[in-house]
């Protein structure tokens, strides 16, 4: 249902090169009708501090194909 779509957060945790990573996907909806999107993000653990740092976070807007990149540290 539409309500379930808004509340669903999916994530995957994995270890790569000895560091913990997590990918997360969730849905957002704006105050105007038809303004919605999907947020994608990935974080990796900083081995010195134990905190997670963003690798990337971006939003795919629907229904038109447009992506807003908020942060991208994948270099």
XYZ file of N, CA, C and O in Angstrom:
300
model
N 0.844 -1.185 0.000
C 0.000 0.000 0.000
C 0.881 1.236 0.000
O 2.071 1.171 0.254
N 0.254 2.354 -0.249
C 1.002 3.610 -0.257
C 1.601 3.894 1.119
O 2.725 4.336 1.244
N 0.821 3.641 2.171
C 1.325 3.895 3.519
C 2.537 3.007 3.824
O 3.524 3.449 4.392
N 2.488 1.736 3.442
C 3.606 0.832 3.669
C 4.839 1.259 2.905
O 5.956 1.123 3.368
N 4.643 1.793 1.712
C 5.774 2.254 0.913
C 6.484 3.396 1.615
O 7.687 3.473 1.641
N 5.735 4.312 2.200
C 6.351 5.456 2.866
C 7.139 5.042 4.095
O 8.118 5.669 4.449
N 6.708 4.013 4.781
C 7.331 3.658 6.046
C 8.425 2.599 5.914
O 9.094 2.295 6.883
N 8.607 2.047 4.735
C 9.555 0.952 4.569
C 10.983 1.480 4.392
O 11.243 2.314 3.546
N 11.880 0.976 5.217
C 13.306 1.285 5.107
C 14.022 -0.048 4.920
O 13.903 -0.950 5.744
N 14.748 -0.174 3.808
C 15.507 -1.403 3.603
C 16.990 -1.100 3.765
O 17.454 -0.008 3.444
N 17.716 -2.084 4.296
C 19.153 -1.891 4.479
C 19.866 -3.222 4.372
O 19.290 -4.286 4.600
N 21.137 -3.142 4.026
C 22.009 -4.305 3.923
C 23.313 -3.947 4.611
O 23.897 -2.897 4.342
N 23.760 -4.806 5.503
C 25.058 -4.626 6.153
C 26.019 -5.667 5.593
O 25.640 -6.819 5.399
N 27.257 -5.249 5.350
C 28.261 -6.184 4.846
C 29.649 -5.698 5.239
O 29.823 -4.560 5.675
N 30.637 -6.585 5.114
C 32.027 -6.253 5.435
C 32.837 -6.349 4.147
O 32.748 -7.335 3.419
N 33.602 -5.303 3.864
C 34.452 -5.263 2.676
C 35.811 -4.723 3.106
O 35.875 -3.658 3.733
N 36.867 -5.420 2.775
C 38.227 -5.031 3.151
C 38.356 -4.808 4.657
O 39.056 -3.910 5.115
N 37.638 -5.605 5.440
C 37.728 -5.524 6.889
C 36.968 -4.365 7.508
O 37.065 -4.132 8.711
N 36.186 -3.622 6.721
C 35.421 -2.482 7.236
C 33.939 -2.745 7.051
O 33.507 -3.275 6.034
N 33.156 -2.363 8.046
C 31.708 -2.525 7.968
C 31.127 -1.463 7.036
O 31.531 -0.303 7.080
N 30.179 -1.891 6.214
C 29.448 -0.999 5.318
C 27.952 -1.233 5.506
O 27.538 -2.320 5.923
N 27.161 -0.226 5.158
C 25.713 -0.372 5.194
C 25.105 0.442 4.055
O 25.483 1.597 3.842
N 24.191 -0.185 3.317
C 23.415 0.499 2.280
C 21.983 0.608 2.773
O 21.421 -0.359 3.285
N 21.395 1.790 2.596
C 20.048 2.060 3.078
C 19.236 2.675 1.945
O 19.762 3.464 1.155
N 17.945 2.302 1.890
C 17.036 2.892 0.906
C 15.717 3.154 1.612
O 15.200 2.295 2.319
N 15.200 4.385 1.438
C 13.888 4.694 1.989
C 13.198 5.708 1.095
O 13.807 6.335 0.242
N 11.893 5.856 1.304
C 11.065 6.690 0.453
C 10.717 7.987 1.170
O 10.556 8.016 2.390
N 10.595 9.054 0.371
C 10.195 10.351 0.904
C 9.045 10.889 0.072
O 8.849 10.491 -1.077
N 8.285 11.804 0.673
C 7.171 12.433 -0.031
C 7.107 13.889 0.377
O 7.192 14.215 1.566
N 6.947 14.768 -0.623
C 6.873 16.196 -0.362
C 5.480 16.641 0.017
O 4.529 15.856 0.015
N 5.339 17.916 0.337
C 4.046 18.452 0.750
C 3.104 18.654 -0.437
O 1.900 18.698 -0.268
N 3.654 18.764 -1.648
C 2.818 18.898 -2.844
C 2.477 17.514 -3.387
O 3.310 16.614 -3.369
N 1.256 17.336 -3.879
C 0.876 16.029 -4.439
C 1.796 15.619 -5.591
O 2.183 16.433 -6.419
N 2.165 14.345 -5.618
C 2.997 13.832 -6.691
C 4.483 14.060 -6.516
O 5.280 13.630 -7.340
N 4.877 14.731 -5.459
C 6.301 14.964 -5.194
C 6.812 13.886 -4.263
O 6.551 13.903 -3.055
N 7.515 12.920 -4.832
C 8.042 11.828 -4.027
C 9.345 11.349 -4.619
O 9.696 11.696 -5.740
N 10.066 10.574 -3.842
C 11.343 10.075 -4.318
C 11.869 8.964 -3.441
O 11.256 8.570 -2.453
N 13.029 8.481 -3.824
C 13.699 7.408 -3.102
C 15.093 7.881 -2.730
O 15.830 8.381 -3.580
N 15.451 7.741 -1.465
C 16.774 8.128 -0.977
C 17.638 6.877 -0.920
O 17.221 5.841 -0.396
N 18.836 6.973 -1.480
C 19.820 5.889 -1.453
C 21.058 6.414 -0.731
O 21.514 7.520 -1.022
N 21.604 5.618 0.175
C 22.835 6.039 0.836
C 23.669 4.824 1.210
O 23.163 3.716 1.336
N 24.954 5.072 1.332
C 25.875 4.039 1.798
C 26.848 4.691 2.765
O 27.322 5.805 2.531
N 27.116 3.991 3.860
C 28.087 4.459 4.848
C 29.115 3.357 5.068
O 28.859 2.184 4.826
N 30.296 3.776 5.509
C 31.331 2.802 5.875
C 31.904 3.216 7.218
O 31.933 4.398 7.575
N 32.372 2.229 7.956
C 32.892 2.477 9.294
C 34.304 3.039 9.235
O 35.149 2.550 8.487
N 34.550 4.073 10.017
C 35.889 4.613 10.182
C 36.590 3.741 11.226
O 36.143 3.674 12.376
N 37.690 3.059 10.856
C 38.319 2.124 11.802
C 38.916 2.805 13.036
O 39.027 2.176 14.085
N 39.269 4.072 12.940
C 39.860 4.758 14.091
C 38.821 5.202 15.106
O 38.998 5.042 16.303
N 37.707 5.772 14.622
C 36.693 6.298 15.542
C 35.552 5.320 15.787
O 34.823 5.464 16.771
N 35.351 4.349 14.871
C 34.229 3.424 14.995
C 32.918 4.005 14.508
O 31.893 3.339 14.547
N 32.942 5.265 14.052
C 31.730 5.910 13.541
C 31.609 5.660 12.048
O 32.586 5.374 11.363
N 30.390 5.809 11.552
C 30.141 5.621 10.126
C 30.284 6.945 9.378
O 29.914 7.997 9.895
N 30.828 6.867 8.166
C 30.988 8.040 7.300
C 30.239 7.774 5.999
O 30.244 6.657 5.486
N 29.621 8.825 5.462
C 28.891 8.689 4.204
C 29.838 8.426 3.042
O 30.846 9.101 2.899
N 29.513 7.431 2.226
C 30.176 7.258 0.931
C 29.377 8.043 -0.098
O 29.942 8.719 -0.933
N 28.051 7.906 -0.052
C 27.185 8.678 -0.946
C 25.786 8.762 -0.355
O 25.397 7.936 0.470
N 25.070 9.788 -0.764
C 23.648 9.931 -0.484
C 23.052 10.706 -1.649
O 23.567 11.749 -2.032
N 22.028 10.131 -2.256
C 21.351 10.817 -3.351
C 19.872 10.483 -3.342
O 19.435 9.515 -2.718
N 19.089 11.325 -4.036
C 17.645 11.184 -4.100
C 17.231 11.022 -5.554
O 17.627 11.835 -6.400
N 16.465 9.997 -5.850
C 15.867 9.818 -7.170
C 14.436 10.323 -7.078
O 13.636 9.803 -6.300
N 14.130 11.370 -7.852
C 12.795 11.945 -7.826
C 11.878 11.209 -8.791
O 12.290 10.793 -9.865
N 10.621 11.068 -8.411
C 9.614 10.414 -9.242
C 8.509 11.427 -9.500
O 8.278 12.302 -8.682
N 7.775 11.365 -10.556
C 7.787 10.371 -11.630
C 8.768 10.709 -12.745
O 9.004 9.886 -13.615
N 9.361 11.895 -12.738
C 10.309 12.227 -13.808
C 11.703 11.791 -13.398
O 12.071 11.863 -12.230
N 12.498 11.337 -14.332
C 13.834 10.822 -13.986
C 14.818 11.947 -13.676
O 15.390 12.560 -14.563
N 14.994 12.224 -12.403
C 15.945 13.249 -11.973
C 16.607 12.776 -10.690
O 15.944 12.254 -9.796
N 17.911 12.958 -10.600
C 18.659 12.544 -9.415
C 19.342 13.756 -8.806
O 19.969 14.537 -9.510
N 19.204 13.895 -7.497
C 19.883 14.959 -6.763
C 20.969 14.309 -5.918
O 20.670 13.484 -5.045
N 22.222 14.655 -6.172
C 23.346 14.104 -5.413
C 23.630 15.053 -4.259
O 23.928 16.227 -4.456
N 23.551 14.541 -3.039
C 23.789 15.355 -1.864
C 25.244 15.251 -1.433
O 25.879 16.239 -1.087
N 25.781 14.027 -1.451
C 27.185 13.818 -1.107
C 27.689 12.596 -1.863
O 26.969 11.608 -1.998
N 28.915 12.665 -2.377
C 29.492 11.543 -3.101
C 30.994 11.483 -2.822
O 31.755 12.280 -3.337
N 31.384 10.542 -1.977
C 32.790 10.376 -1.597
C 33.335 9.050 -2.106
O 34.165 8.424 -1.457
N 32.884 8.610 -3.263
C 33.290 7.296 -3.778
C 34.607 7.330 -4.543
O 35.018 6.313 -5.067
N 35.284 8.430 -4.595
C 36.523 8.517 -5.393
C 37.612 7.615 -4.915
O 37.685 7.071 -3.904
